[in-house]
Structures are given as structure tokens and as C-alpha cells.
């Protein structure tokens, strides 16, 4: 089941739970009474939504993707050369007697113990032993080994930050504390709901799934190369340092040329290469959301009340309480106006400011008139 489908299912269930016609519900005597108590009571409500936004600079992804096939070839098919080791050894230890060993023996008669009677055979006590074997210890191979190590560090550092950090900080948090004075009883509510999002490493943002998948492939490929037999053998030899010496092989062979370009890119890349931002939002509790909250609290109260033995009768004929106009109420009203208006932001702001100014002047004028009336009445009252 994909994410969109899951959201549709939740929305459908929500609509079923809160599908009551509120206008008809407001005709219920107890609903009107208790809703007024909730609306005018002491309420603390906080709703927080945290979203993880990841962005990756494609430049370094593309540079590595371009060079990886060439680097793979250099690792899997390394260059070798024949290494000779010459050593004078006891005749009993000699393993490989060559023509060069014979020539050397002729030039060093002190290494001969005796000659045979026929004069054609000699018995030496020591002889030159020439060892020849293939070796990987050349500059180009050490360059490739060092490049793999540098690339592994470069990729892993970014991969770990992008995929591993901040997993437990995503989701939504809702907290409510409310006290209702029901004239004959006090009702306290305390609710905490924490919805944690379990990230999917590659697909957590659908619009960026492609580049995350590419990074995942690079990560696996580079770390795979770092465990090859060639790299393990080359670790015994010293690393190379920047800048790289452009030998004939590195300058002319296409695979080594691309590896050389990748090396220079890594050393010249001075950007972080990624962004991981946590967007923490604390939206205004809209009037519609508040109504859903109050309906839920009212439902909870009626559920508990229905389970009481000999519950206290509630007088719903008490006068309705007046809602205090505070900052929260003003923010709710402004939020509702902004969300439900098609007027451009600049025009809407101008209209609100003009209307606010007119109302302030109107009320100021009314207060002034009241003060004048009071002043006119005072002499008569004192006479």
C-alpha cells in the first residue's frame, strides 16, 4: 500500500467519525451547554509537525558515476611488472639457476670449490640466485588504491549524514491540557499524542527517490571496491599524495585519465554536497480543528458519564459564558480569513489594516461620546 492510498483510508475514517451534522448537533441541549464550557474554559493546546527535507548536490553524484566504470576496470585489472631480486646464496639453497648465474660464477672463481678432472664440470659453494615475480607495487596501482580510500571516505561521510541522522525526530506531536468548570464538577483533560515517522532510506521523499537511489548504488559500489583482493594487497604499500604525478599511463590510458579527473574533482570540491533540514512547524489551531478537539473531549466526557453509577444531574439552563478575546482567538480568526480568502496577500493585508483602523477610530469616537455624556450629567447629579 502506497502513502497516498494510506492517507485516503485515514481521511475516509476521519470523515466517518466526524460526519455528524454540526448544525443538528448544536440543537442538542447538553451539546450546546458543554461545548460552551469547553470553548470558554482554560485550554492549552500545541500541535507540532516536523518534516525532514533532504537535498543533494548532483554535481558530485554525476562526477562519481562518470568515473566509477573506469575505476572498476583499474581495480579489477591492475597493472603489473616483473620484479627481480638478486641474491648470493649457498648452492644448496639455489632454486633458479639461469645463464646469468653461470656468467656471474665465471667472473667470481672464488665461489668455486673444485673442478672435475675433465675440466668441464665445476662444483661451486655459492651462486647468484635470480628471483623473478610479478609485482603490483607501481605508482599507478598505489594511485588507484589511494583514490578508492579517499572516495570511500568522501561518499560514506555524506551517505551517513543523509540517511542515518534525525530518523527519530520526524512526525507530529499533539498536546492538550484543559480544565472545564461544570458548576457542580471540575473536569481535567490531559492528552499527549506523538506520531513518529519511520523513514525509508531511499524512498522517504518521493520526488527525490531517484537521486537517493543513485547515491545508494554509489555507496555500495565504492565500498565493494574497497574490499577487493587488489585493494587488500595494495594496503602494504605507501599511499600517494596530492598532486598526482601524471605518468604516461595516467595521461594516456582512458581509464586512468578518468580516475585522475575524479581525484582532482574530490580535492577541488569545497562544498558540503548536501542539505538535511528539519522543518518544524507549529501551525495555528484552526477553528475547524478546535471544533474537532472539543467534540472529541465532549465525546469522552459523555462516555465516562454514561459509566457512572448514580451520576449527578446537570443543569443545562445556566447562562452561557462569554469567550475571552485573546491573542489565540485573534490568530484563529486571522488564520481562517487568510485560508478562506482568494484576495491577494497584499490587498488582504491592506483591507485588514484599514478595517482595523476604522474600527479603532469608531470605538474611540464612541468612548469619547460616552465621556461627554458623563460630564454633562455630573453637574445635574450634584445640584
Coordinates of C-alpha atoms in Angstrom, one line a residue:
X1 CA 0.0 0.0 0.0
X2 CA 1.5 3.3 -1.0
X3 CA 1.5 6.5 1.0
X4 CA -1.3 8.3 -0.9
X5 CA -3.6 5.3 -0.5
X6 CA -2.9 5.2 3.2
X7 CA -3.8 8.8 3.6
X8 CA -7.1 8.3 1.7
X9 CA -8.0 5.5 4.1
X10 CA -7.3 7.6 7.2
X11 CA -9.2 10.6 5.7
X12 CA -12.2 8.3 5.0
X13 CA -12.2 7.1 8.5
X14 CA -11.9 10.6 9.9
X15 CA -14.9 11.7 7.8
X16 CA -17.0 8.8 9.2
X17 CA -16.0 9.7 12.8
X18 CA -16.7 13.4 12.4
X19 CA -19.5 13.2 9.9
X20 CA -22.2 14.5 12.3
X21 CA -24.1 17.5 11.0
X22 CA -22.8 20.1 13.5
X23 CA -25.9 22.3 12.9
X24 CA -28.1 19.5 14.0
X25 CA -25.8 18.6 16.8
X26 CA -25.9 22.2 18.1
X27 CA -29.7 21.7 18.6
X28 CA -28.8 19.2 21.4
X29 CA -29.3 20.8 24.8
X30 CA -26.3 19.2 26.5
X31 CA -24.0 19.6 23.5
X32 CA -24.6 23.4 23.4
X33 CA -24.1 23.6 27.2
X34 CA -20.9 21.6 27.4
X35 CA -19.4 23.0 24.2
X36 CA -19.8 26.5 25.7
X37 CA -17.9 25.4 28.8
X38 CA -15.1 23.9 26.6
X39 CA -14.9 27.0 24.4
X40 CA -14.7 29.4 27.3
X41 CA -12.6 27.2 29.6
X42 CA -8.8 27.1 30.3
X43 CA -7.3 25.4 27.3
X44 CA -3.7 24.8 26.4
X45 CA -3.1 23.2 23.0
X46 CA 0.0 22.7 21.0
X47 CA 0.4 21.0 17.6
X48 CA 3.8 20.5 16.1
X49 CA 4.7 18.9 12.8
X50 CA 8.3 18.1 11.9
X51 CA 9.3 17.3 8.4
X52 CA 12.8 16.2 7.1
X53 CA 13.9 17.9 3.9
X54 CA 16.9 16.4 2.2
X55 CA 18.7 17.9 -0.8
X56 CA 21.7 16.5 -2.6
X57 CA 24.0 18.4 -4.9
X58 CA 24.0 16.4 -8.1
X59 CA 27.5 17.6 -9.2
X60 CA 29.4 15.1 -7.1
X61 CA 27.0 12.3 -7.8
X62 CA 27.4 12.8 -11.5
X63 CA 31.2 13.1 -11.2
X64 CA 31.5 9.8 -9.3
X65 CA 29.0 8.0 -11.6
X66 CA 31.0 9.1 -14.6
X67 CA 34.3 7.7 -13.2
X68 CA 33.1 4.6 -11.5
X69 CA 33.2 2.2 -14.5
X70 CA 36.8 3.3 -15.2
X71 CA 37.8 2.9 -11.5
X72 CA 36.2 -0.5 -11.5
X73 CA 38.3 -1.6 -14.5
X74 CA 41.5 -0.3 -12.9
X75 CA 40.8 -2.2 -9.7
X76 CA 39.8 -5.5 -11.4
X77 CA 42.6 -5.4 -14.0
X78 CA 45.6 -3.9 -12.2
X79 CA 48.9 -3.3 -14.0
X80 CA 51.8 -5.5 -13.1
X81 CA 55.6 -5.6 -13.7
X82 CA 58.3 -8.2 -13.3
X83 CA 60.4 -7.6 -10.2
X84 CA 63.9 -9.2 -10.0
X85 CA 65.6 -9.9 -6.7
X86 CA 69.3 -11.0 -6.9
X87 CA 71.0 -12.7 -4.0
X88 CA 74.2 -14.8 -3.5
X89 CA 73.0 -18.0 -1.7
X90 CA 74.6 -21.3 -0.7
X91 CA 74.5 -23.7 -3.5
X92 CA 72.1 -25.9 -1.5
X93 CA 69.6 -23.0 -1.3
X94 CA 69.7 -22.2 -5.0
X95 CA 66.3 -22.6 -6.7
X96 CA 66.6 -20.9 -10.0
X97 CA 70.0 -21.2 -11.8
X98 CA 70.0 -19.1 -15.0
X99 CA 72.5 -18.2 -17.7
X100 CA 73.1 -15.0 -15.7
X101 CA 74.0 -17.2 -12.7
X102 CA 76.6 -19.1 -14.8
X103 CA 78.2 -15.8 -16.2
X104 CA 78.4 -14.5 -12.6
X105 CA 80.1 -17.7 -11.4
X106 CA 82.7 -17.5 -14.2
X107 CA 83.5 -13.9 -13.1
X108 CA 83.8 -15.0 -9.5
X109 CA 86.1 -18.0 -9.3
X110 CA 86.4 -17.7 -5.5
X111 CA 82.9 -19.2 -5.3
X112 CA 84.1 -22.4 -6.9
X113 CA 85.2 -25.2 -4.6
X114 CA 86.8 -27.6 -7.1
X115 CA 86.9 -28.6 -10.8
X116 CA 86.2 -32.0 -12.2
X117 CA 89.0 -34.0 -13.9
X118 CA 87.5 -33.4 -17.3
X119 CA 87.7 -29.7 -16.8
X120 CA 84.1 -29.2 -18.0
X121 CA 82.4 -29.5 -14.6
X122 CA 82.8 -27.3 -11.5
X123 CA 81.4 -27.6 -8.1
X124 CA 80.6 -24.1 -6.5
X125 CA 79.9 -23.4 -2.9
X126 CA 77.8 -20.3 -3.6
X127 CA 75.9 -19.0 -6.6
X128 CA 73.9 -16.0 -7.8
X129 CA 70.2 -16.7 -7.5
X130 CA 67.8 -14.5 -9.5
X131 CA 64.2 -14.3 -8.3
X132 CA 61.6 -13.0 -10.8
X133 CA 58.0 -12.5 -9.8
X134 CA 55.1 -10.3 -10.7
X135 CA 54.6 -7.2 -8.5
X136 CA 51.7 -4.7 -8.1
X137 CA 54.0 -2.1 -6.4
X138 CA 53.9 0.6 -9.1
X139 CA 52.8 4.2 -8.9
X140 CA 49.6 3.8 -10.9
X141 CA 48.4 1.0 -8.7
X142 CA 49.2 2.9 -5.5
X143 CA 47.3 5.9 -7.0
X144 CA 44.2 3.7 -7.6
X145 CA 44.4 2.3 -4.1
X146 CA 44.6 5.7 -2.5
X147 CA 41.8 7.0 -4.7
X148 CA 39.5 4.2 -3.6
X149 CA 40.3 5.1 0.1
X150 CA 39.7 8.8 -0.5
X151 CA 36.5 8.2 -2.4
X152 CA 35.2 5.8 0.2
X153 CA 35.7 8.5 2.9
X154 CA 34.1 11.1 0.7
X155 CA 31.0 9.1 -0.1
X156 CA 30.5 7.4 3.3
X157 CA 30.6 10.7 5.2
X158 CA 27.8 12.2 3.1
X159 CA 25.8 9.0 3.0
X160 CA 25.8 8.6 6.8
X161 CA 24.6 12.1 7.3
X162 CA 21.9 11.9 4.6
X163 CA 20.5 8.5 5.6
X164 CA 21.2 8.0 9.2
X165 CA 20.7 11.3 11.1
X166 CA 17.5 12.6 12.6
X167 CA 15.4 9.5 12.0
X168 CA 13.7 9.6 15.4
X169 CA 12.8 13.3 15.2
X170 CA 10.1 13.1 12.5
X171 CA 6.4 13.2 12.8
X172 CA 3.7 15.0 14.6
X173 CA 3.2 15.9 18.2
X174 CA -0.1 17.0 19.8
X175 CA -0.6 18.1 23.4
X176 CA -3.7 19.3 25.2
X177 CA -4.4 20.4 28.7
X178 CA -7.9 21.6 29.5
X179 CA -10.0 22.3 32.6
X180 CA -13.8 22.6 32.5
X181 CA -15.7 24.1 35.3
X182 CA -19.1 22.4 35.1
X183 CA -20.5 24.4 38.0
X184 CA -21.0 21.2 40.1
X185 CA -17.8 19.4 39.0
X186 CA -14.4 20.1 37.5
X187 CA -13.2 18.1 34.5
X188 CA -9.5 18.0 33.7
X189 CA -8.1 16.7 30.4
X190 CA -4.5 15.9 29.6
X191 CA -3.7 14.3 26.2
X192 CA -0.4 13.7 24.5
X193 CA -0.2 12.1 21.1
X194 CA 3.2 11.5 19.4
X195 CA 3.2 10.2 15.9
X196 CA 6.8 9.2 14.8
X197 CA 7.6 8.7 11.2
X198 CA 9.7 5.7 10.3
X199 CA 12.0 6.8 7.5
X200 CA 12.6 4.8 4.4
X201 CA 16.2 5.4 3.5
X202 CA 15.8 5.6 -0.3
X203 CA 12.1 6.5 -0.8
X204 CA 11.4 8.8 2.1
X205 CA 10.8 11.7 -0.3
X206 CA 9.1 10.5 -3.5
X207 CA 10.3 13.5 -5.6
X208 CA 13.9 12.8 -4.7
X209 CA 13.8 9.0 -4.8
X210 CA 15.9 8.9 -8.0
X211 CA 18.9 10.7 -6.7
X212 CA 18.8 8.8 -3.4
X213 CA 18.7 5.6 -5.3
X214 CA 21.8 6.7 -7.3
X215 CA 23.6 7.6 -4.1
X216 CA 22.7 4.1 -2.7
X217 CA 24.3 2.5 -5.7
X218 CA 27.4 4.6 -5.5
X219 CA 27.8 3.8 -1.8
X220 CA 27.5 0.0 -2.4
X221 CA 29.9 0.1 -5.4
X222 CA 32.6 2.1 -3.7
X223 CA 32.5 0.1 -0.6
X224 CA 32.6 -3.1 -2.7
X225 CA 35.7 -2.0 -4.5
X226 CA 37.4 -1.2 -1.1
X227 CA 37.1 -4.9 -0.1
X228 CA 38.6 -6.4 -3.3
X229 CA 41.7 -8.6 -3.2
X230 CA 43.6 -6.0 -5.2
X231 CA 43.0 -3.2 -2.6
X232 CA 43.8 -5.6 0.3
X233 CA 47.1 -6.5 -1.4
X234 CA 48.0 -2.8 -2.1
X235 CA 47.5 -1.7 1.5
X236 CA 51.0 -2.9 2.3
X237 CA 52.5 -0.2 0.0
X238 CA 52.6 3.5 0.8
X239 CA 49.9 5.8 -0.4
X240 CA 50.3 8.6 -2.9
X241 CA 49.9 12.3 -2.2
X242 CA 48.3 15.2 -3.9
X243 CA 49.1 16.4 -6.5
X244 CA 49.2 13.2 -8.6
X245 CA 52.1 12.7 -10.9
X246 CA 50.7 12.4 -14.4
X247 CA 52.7 9.4 -15.7
X248 CA 52.5 8.2 -19.3
X249 CA 49.9 5.6 -18.2
X250 CA 47.8 8.1 -16.2
X251 CA 48.0 10.7 -19.0
X252 CA 47.2 8.3 -22.0
X253 CA 45.1 5.4 -20.7
X254 CA 41.4 6.4 -20.8
X255 CA 40.5 4.6 -17.6
X256 CA 43.4 6.1 -15.6
X257 CA 42.6 9.5 -17.1
X258 CA 39.1 9.4 -15.8
X259 CA 40.4 8.3 -12.4
X260 CA 42.8 11.2 -12.4
X261 CA 39.9 13.6 -13.2
X262 CA 37.9 12.1 -10.3
X263 CA 40.8 12.6 -7.9
X264 CA 41.1 16.3 -8.9
X265 CA 37.4 16.8 -8.5
X266 CA 37.4 15.4 -5.0
X267 CA 40.3 17.6 -3.9
X268 CA 38.8 20.7 -5.5
X269 CA 35.2 20.1 -4.3
X270 CA 34.8 22.6 -1.4
X271 CA 31.1 22.3 -0.8
X272 CA 29.3 20.1 1.7
X273 CA 27.3 18.5 -1.1
X274 CA 24.0 18.0 0.8
X275 CA 21.4 19.7 3.0
X276 CA 19.5 18.0 5.8
X277 CA 17.0 20.4 7.2
X278 CA 14.4 19.7 9.9
X279 CA 11.4 22.0 9.2
X280 CA 9.5 22.4 12.5
X281 CA 6.0 23.8 12.1
X282 CA 3.6 24.9 14.8
X283 CA 0.5 25.8 12.8
X284 CA -2.3 27.9 14.2
X285 CA -5.0 25.7 15.7
X286 CA -7.8 26.5 13.2
X287 CA -11.4 26.9 14.3
X288 CA -12.3 23.7 12.5
X289 CA -9.5 21.8 14.2
X290 CA -10.6 23.2 17.6
X291 CA -14.2 22.1 17.0
X292 CA -13.0 18.6 16.3
X293 CA -10.9 18.7 19.5
X294 CA -13.9 19.9 21.6
X295 CA -16.2 17.3 20.0
X296 CA -13.7 14.6 21.0
X297 CA -13.5 15.9 24.6
X298 CA -17.2 16.1 24.8
X299 CA -17.5 12.5 23.5
X300 CA -15.0 11.4 26.1
X301 CA -17.0 13.1 28.9
X302 CA -20.3 11.6 27.8
X303 CA -18.6 8.1 27.6
X304 CA -17.3 8.4 31.2
X305 CA -20.5 9.9 32.5
X306 CA -22.5 7.1 31.0
X307 CA -20.5 4.5 33.0
X308 CA -21.0 6.3 36.3
X309 CA -23.3 4.9 39.0
X310 CA -25.9 7.4 40.2
X311 CA -24.3 10.3 38.2
X312 CA -25.1 13.9 39.3
X313 CA -27.8 15.6 37.4
X314 CA -26.5 18.5 35.3
X315 CA -28.5 21.7 35.0
X316 CA -28.0 22.9 31.4
X317 CA -30.2 26.0 31.9
X318 CA -27.4 28.1 33.3
X319 CA -26.4 31.2 31.4
X320 CA -23.8 30.7 28.7
X321 CA -20.3 32.0 29.4
X322 CA -18.6 34.6 27.2
X323 CA -15.5 33.7 25.4
X324 CA -12.5 35.9 26.2
X325 CA -10.9 37.5 23.2
X326 CA -7.2 36.8 23.5
X327 CA -4.3 36.5 21.1
X328 CA -5.1 32.9 20.4
X329 CA -8.6 33.8 19.3
X330 CA -7.4 36.6 17.1
X331 CA -4.9 34.3 15.4
X332 CA -7.6 31.8 14.8
X333 CA -9.8 34.4 13.2
X334 CA -7.0 35.8 11.0
X335 CA -5.9 32.3 10.0
X336 CA -9.5 31.5 9.0
X337 CA -9.7 34.7 6.9
X338 CA -6.4 34.0 5.2
X339 CA -7.1 30.4 4.4
X340 CA -10.6 31.0 3.1
X341 CA -9.9 34.2 1.1
X342 CA -9.0 34.4 -2.6
X343 CA -7.8 38.0 -2.2
X344 CA -4.1 38.6 -2.9
X345 CA -1.9 38.8 0.2
X346 CA -1.1 42.5 -0.3
X347 CA -4.7 43.5 -0.8
X348 CA -5.9 41.4 2.1
X349 CA -3.3 42.9 4.4
X350 CA -4.4 46.4 3.3
X351 CA -8.1 45.6 3.8
X352 CA -7.5 44.2 7.3
X353 CA -5.4 47.1 8.4
X354 CA -7.9 49.6 7.0
X355 CA -10.8 47.8 8.7
X356 CA -8.9 47.6 12.0
X357 CA -8.1 51.3 11.8
X358 CA -11.7 52.2 11.1
X359 CA -13.0 50.1 14.0
X360 CA -10.4 51.6 16.4
X361 CA -11.5 55.1 15.3
X362 CA -15.1 54.2 15.7
X363 CA -14.7 52.8 19.2
X364 CA -12.5 55.7 20.2
X365 CA -15.3 58.1 19.0
X366 CA -17.9 56.1 20.9
X367 CA -15.8 56.3 24.1
X368 CA -15.4 60.0 23.6
X369 CA -19.1 60.5 23.2
X370 CA -19.8 58.5 26.4
X371 CA -17.3 60.6 28.3
X372 CA -19.0 63.8 27.1
X373 CA -22.4 62.4 28.2
X374 CA -21.0 61.6 31.7
X375 CA -19.5 65.1 32.0
X376 CA -22.9 66.7 31.1
X377 CA -24.7 64.6 33.7
X378 CA -22.3 65.3 36.6
X379 CA -23.5 68.9 37.4
X380 CA -27.1 67.8 37.4
X381 CA -26.4 65.0 39.7
X382 CA -24.6 67.3 42.1
X383 CA -27.3 70.0 42.1

